[in-house]
Amino acid sequence: MPAELYSIREAAEAFGVPVSTLRYYDDIALVPASARRARVRCYDRTALARLAYVLLWRSDAMLSVDHTMAIVSSADRGHRNELLERSLADLDDRIARLTRARNTLQQMTNCPDDDPVNCVVTGARIRREVDAALCSIGAGA
């Protein structure tokens, strides 16, 4: 009994990704199509499971295509864990930057002054950054 095949369009719609993404994943051998029917890429259940696995890394873990490819293709658990540890460190860094960005935006929205430069919190930060920039200009001269 032949495996049931799903067209690239069906797979894309089922997983909520553009067809172009599946074409790209096939072209770089990240998620190869299982077969072709009259030039249309088709996927069996095994290929769809690989797609779900890739999307776990891409969407849920927010990894780049290259990093996802390295993890997915790694057969060595130790190597894969090293890659994951690096990903965790990168994610922690992004979370810290996003938290700072959120705090800055929150401070800006709570500023009672019409001019953020004159705001107690934001203005003090701006003045510190200008002073630091001027010091580095003076140090380089």
PDB file of C-alpha atoms in Angstrom:
ATOM      1  CA  MET A   1       0.000   0.000   0.000  1.00  0.00           C
ATOM      2  CA  PRO A   2       1.644   3.293  -1.075  1.00  0.00           C
ATOM      3  CA  ALA A   3       2.042   6.060   1.479  1.00  0.00           C
ATOM      4  CA  GLU A   4      -0.448   8.891   1.250  1.00  0.00           C
ATOM      5  CA  LEU A   5       1.097  11.999  -0.280  1.00  0.00           C
ATOM      6  CA  TYR A   6       0.119  15.592   0.328  1.00  0.00           C
ATOM      7  CA  SER A   7       0.830  18.369  -2.145  1.00  0.00           C
ATOM      8  CA  ILE A   8       3.122  21.203  -1.188  1.00  0.00           C
ATOM      9  CA  ARG A   9       0.093  23.505  -1.007  1.00  0.00           C
ATOM     10  CA  GLU A  10      -1.773  21.114   1.297  1.00  0.00           C
ATOM     11  CA  ALA A  11       1.281  20.777   3.543  1.00  0.00           C
ATOM     12  CA  ALA A  12       1.850  24.534   3.626  1.00  0.00           C
ATOM     13  CA  GLU A  13      -1.770  25.241   4.523  1.00  0.00           C
ATOM     14  CA  ALA A  14      -1.853  22.495   7.159  1.00  0.00           C
ATOM     15  CA  PHE A  15       1.243  23.885   8.885  1.00  0.00           C
ATOM     16  CA  GLY A  16       0.509  27.568   8.316  1.00  0.00           C
ATOM     17  CA  VAL A  17       3.655  28.325   6.331  1.00  0.00           C
ATOM     18  CA  PRO A  18       4.045  29.797   2.851  1.00  0.00           C
ATOM     19  CA  VAL A  19       4.593  27.422  -0.048  1.00  0.00           C
ATOM     20  CA  SER A  20       7.814  29.324  -0.733  1.00  0.00           C
ATOM     21  CA  THR A  21       9.122  28.246   2.685  1.00  0.00           C
ATOM     22  CA  LEU A  22       8.584  24.573   1.838  1.00  0.00           C
ATOM     23  CA  ARG A  23      10.257  25.058  -1.538  1.00  0.00           C
ATOM     24  CA  TYR A  24      13.237  26.658   0.175  1.00  0.00           C
ATOM     25  CA  TYR A  25      13.434  23.909   2.810  1.00  0.00           C
ATOM     26  CA  ASP A  26      13.368  21.323   0.021  1.00  0.00           C
ATOM     27  CA  ASP A  27      16.021  23.165  -2.011  1.00  0.00           C
ATOM     28  CA  ILE A  28      18.430  23.236   0.951  1.00  0.00           C
ATOM     29  CA  ALA A  29      17.536  19.642   1.959  1.00  0.00           C
ATOM     30  CA  LEU A  30      16.175  20.712   5.345  1.00  0.00           C
ATOM     31  CA  VAL A  31      12.777  19.136   4.611  1.00  0.00           C
ATOM     32  CA  PRO A  32      13.036  17.270   1.325  1.00  0.00           C
ATOM     33  CA  ALA A  33       9.852  16.500  -0.579  1.00  0.00           C
ATOM     34  CA  SER A  34       9.020  12.793  -0.545  1.00  0.00           C
ATOM     35  CA  ALA A  35       8.009  12.658  -4.192  1.00  0.00           C
ATOM     36  CA  ARG A  36       6.812  14.703  -7.130  1.00  0.00           C
ATOM     37  CA  ARG A  37       3.544  14.403  -8.976  1.00  0.00           C
ATOM     38  CA  ALA A  38       3.679  16.218 -12.312  1.00  0.00           C
ATOM     39  CA  ARG A  39       6.360  18.618 -11.014  1.00  0.00           C
ATOM     40  CA  VAL A  40       4.426  19.273  -7.763  1.00  0.00           C
ATOM     41  CA  ARG A  41       6.378  18.528  -4.613  1.00  0.00           C
ATOM     42  CA  CYS A  42       4.566  16.102  -2.325  1.00  0.00           C
ATOM     43  CA  TYR A  43       5.125  15.069   1.264  1.00  0.00           C
ATOM     44  CA  ASP A  44       4.387  11.850   3.111  1.00  0.00           C
ATOM     45  CA  ARG A  45       3.784  11.523   6.853  1.00  0.00           C
ATOM     46  CA  THR A  46       7.518  11.109   7.578  1.00  0.00           C
ATOM     47  CA  ALA A  47       8.363  14.327   5.713  1.00  0.00           C
ATOM     48  CA  LEU A  48       5.547  16.133   7.523  1.00  0.00           C
ATOM     49  CA  ALA A  49       6.945  14.935  10.853  1.00  0.00           C
ATOM     50  CA  ARG A  50      10.334  16.357   9.851  1.00  0.00           C
ATOM     51  CA  LEU A  51       8.621  19.627   8.928  1.00  0.00           C
ATOM     52  CA  ALA A  52       6.943  19.746  12.337  1.00  0.00           C
ATOM     53  CA  TYR A  53      10.336  19.091  13.958  1.00  0.00           C
ATOM     54  CA  VAL A  54      11.961  21.893  11.943  1.00  0.00           C
ATOM     55  CA  LEU A  55       9.136  24.288  12.775  1.00  0.00           C
ATOM     56  CA  LEU A  56       9.622  23.490  16.461  1.00  0.00           C
ATOM     57  CA  TRP A  57      13.133  24.924  16.183  1.00  0.00           C
ATOM     58  CA  ARG A  58      12.256  27.736  13.780  1.00  0.00           C
ATOM     59  CA  SER A  59       9.024  29.016  15.312  1.00  0.00           C
ATOM     60  CA  ASP A  60       9.024  27.924  18.925  1.00  0.00           C
ATOM     61  CA  ALA A  61      12.750  28.192  19.628  1.00  0.00           C
ATOM     62  CA  MET A  62      13.233  31.117  17.194  1.00  0.00           C
ATOM     63  CA  LEU A  63      16.388  29.667  15.670  1.00  0.00           C
ATOM     64  CA  SER A  64      17.857  30.661  12.324  1.00  0.00           C
ATOM     65  CA  VAL A  65      17.609  28.296   9.366  1.00  0.00           C
ATOM     66  CA  ASP A  66      21.341  27.556   9.595  1.00  0.00           C
ATOM     67  CA  HIS A  67      21.162  26.827  13.309  1.00  0.00           C
ATOM     68  CA  THR A  68      18.053  24.690  12.806  1.00  0.00           C
ATOM     69  CA  MET A  69      19.806  22.734  10.065  1.00  0.00           C
ATOM     70  CA  ALA A  70      22.804  22.124  12.322  1.00  0.00           C
ATOM     71  CA  ILE A  71      20.600  20.846  15.149  1.00  0.00           C
ATOM     72  CA  VAL A  72      18.328  18.736  12.974  1.00  0.00           C
ATOM     73  CA  SER A  73      21.235  17.138  11.118  1.00  0.00           C
ATOM     74  CA  SER A  74      23.276  16.461  14.253  1.00  0.00           C
ATOM     75  CA  ALA A  75      23.221  12.772  15.098  1.00  0.00           C
ATOM     76  CA  ASP A  76      25.497  13.307  18.099  1.00  0.00           C
ATOM     77  CA  ARG A  77      23.578  14.185  21.253  1.00  0.00           C
ATOM     78  CA  GLY A  78      26.588  15.949  22.815  1.00  0.00           C
ATOM     79  CA  HIS A  79      27.083  18.171  19.783  1.00  0.00           C
ATOM     80  CA  ARG A  80      23.354  18.902  19.615  1.00  0.00           C
ATOM     81  CA  ASN A  81      23.364  19.867  23.296  1.00  0.00           C
ATOM     82  CA  GLU A  82      26.309  22.232  22.708  1.00  0.00           C
ATOM     83  CA  LEU A  83      24.310  23.905  19.952  1.00  0.00           C
ATOM     84  CA  LEU A  84      21.288  24.111  22.243  1.00  0.00           C
ATOM     85  CA  GLU A  85      23.346  25.614  25.077  1.00  0.00           C
ATOM     86  CA  ARG A  86      24.557  28.327  22.692  1.00  0.00           C
ATOM     87  CA  SER A  87      20.975  28.908  21.621  1.00  0.00           C
ATOM     88  CA  LEU A  88      19.917  29.291  25.244  1.00  0.00           C
ATOM     89  CA  ALA A  89      22.665  31.847  25.858  1.00  0.00           C
ATOM     90  CA  ASP A  90      21.621  33.775  22.730  1.00  0.00           C
ATOM     91  CA  LEU A  91      17.997  33.668  23.826  1.00  0.00           C
ATOM     92  CA  ASP A  92      18.876  34.922  27.315  1.00  0.00           C
ATOM     93  CA  ASP A  93      20.723  37.827  25.701  1.00  0.00           C
ATOM     94  CA  ARG A  94      17.754  38.633  23.456  1.00  0.00           C
ATOM     95  CA  ILE A  95      15.380  38.458  26.438  1.00  0.00           C
ATOM     96  CA  ALA A  96      17.579  40.916  28.357  1.00  0.00           C
ATOM     97  CA  ARG A  97      17.638  43.309  25.374  1.00  0.00           C
ATOM     98  CA  LEU A  98      13.877  43.005  24.894  1.00  0.00           C
ATOM     99  CA  THR A  99      13.305  43.609  28.600  1.00  0.00           C
ATOM    100  CA  ARG A 100      15.408  46.793  28.410  1.00  0.00           C
ATOM    101  CA  ALA A 101      13.470  47.869  25.326  1.00  0.00           C
ATOM    102  CA  ARG A 102      10.149  47.213  27.059  1.00  0.00           C
ATOM    103  CA  ASN A 103      11.264  49.148  30.129  1.00  0.00           C
ATOM    104  CA  THR A 104      12.363  52.087  27.986  1.00  0.00           C
ATOM    105  CA  LEU A 105       9.040  52.150  26.159  1.00  0.00           C
ATOM    106  CA  GLN A 106       7.153  51.892  29.440  1.00  0.00           C
ATOM    107  CA  GLN A 107       9.159  54.795  30.871  1.00  0.00           C
ATOM    108  CA  MET A 108       8.485  56.858  27.753  1.00  0.00           C
ATOM    109  CA  THR A 109       4.730  56.269  27.953  1.00  0.00           C
ATOM    110  CA  ASN A 110       4.706  57.210  31.653  1.00  0.00           C
ATOM    111  CA  CYS A 111       6.706  60.393  31.159  1.00  0.00           C
ATOM    112  CA  PRO A 112       4.519  63.363  32.172  1.00  0.00           C
ATOM    113  CA  ASP A 113       6.577  65.831  30.134  1.00  0.00           C
ATOM    114  CA  ASP A 114       5.709  66.599  26.513  1.00  0.00           C
ATOM    115  CA  ASP A 115       9.401  66.422  25.583  1.00  0.00           C
ATOM    116  CA  PRO A 116      11.027  63.056  26.469  1.00  0.00           C
ATOM    117  CA  VAL A 117      14.410  64.788  26.697  1.00  0.00           C
ATOM    118  CA  ASN A 118      13.102  66.678  29.725  1.00  0.00           C
ATOM    119  CA  CYS A 119      11.546  63.613  31.364  1.00  0.00           C
ATOM    120  CA  VAL A 120      13.049  62.754  34.738  1.00  0.00           C
ATOM    121  CA  VAL A 121      14.027  59.190  33.828  1.00  0.00           C
ATOM    122  CA  THR A 122      14.485  59.409  30.066  1.00  0.00           C
ATOM    123  CA  GLY A 123      16.173  62.802  30.182  1.00  0.00           C
ATOM    124  CA  ALA A 124      18.699  61.611  32.763  1.00  0.00           C
ATOM    125  CA  ARG A 125      19.561  58.626  30.577  1.00  0.00           C
ATOM    126  CA  ILE A 126      19.932  60.799  27.489  1.00  0.00           C
ATOM    127  CA  ARG A 127      22.200  63.216  29.350  1.00  0.00           C
ATOM    128  CA  ARG A 128      24.372  60.312  30.604  1.00  0.00           C
ATOM    129  CA  GLU A 129      24.731  58.955  27.074  1.00  0.00           C
ATOM    130  CA  VAL A 130      25.625  62.387  25.672  1.00  0.00           C
ATOM    131  CA  ASP A 131      28.195  62.886  28.451  1.00  0.00           C
ATOM    132  CA  ALA A 132      29.698  59.440  27.788  1.00  0.00           C
ATOM    133  CA  ALA A 133      29.830  60.125  24.040  1.00  0.00           C
ATOM    134  CA  LEU A 134      31.527  63.468  24.613  1.00  0.00           C
ATOM    135  CA  CYS A 135      34.045  61.836  26.954  1.00  0.00           C
ATOM    136  CA  SER A 136      34.931  59.255  24.310  1.00  0.00           C
ATOM    137  CA  ILE A 137      35.336  62.018  21.729  1.00  0.00           C
ATOM    138  CA  GLY A 138      37.596  63.922  24.133  1.00  0.00           C
ATOM    139  CA  ALA A 139      39.568  60.758  24.946  1.00  0.00           C
ATOM    140  CA  GLY A 140      40.176  60.074  21.273  1.00  0.00           C
ATOM    141  CA  ALA A 141      41.378  63.596  20.520  1.00  0.00           C
TER     142      ALA A 141
END
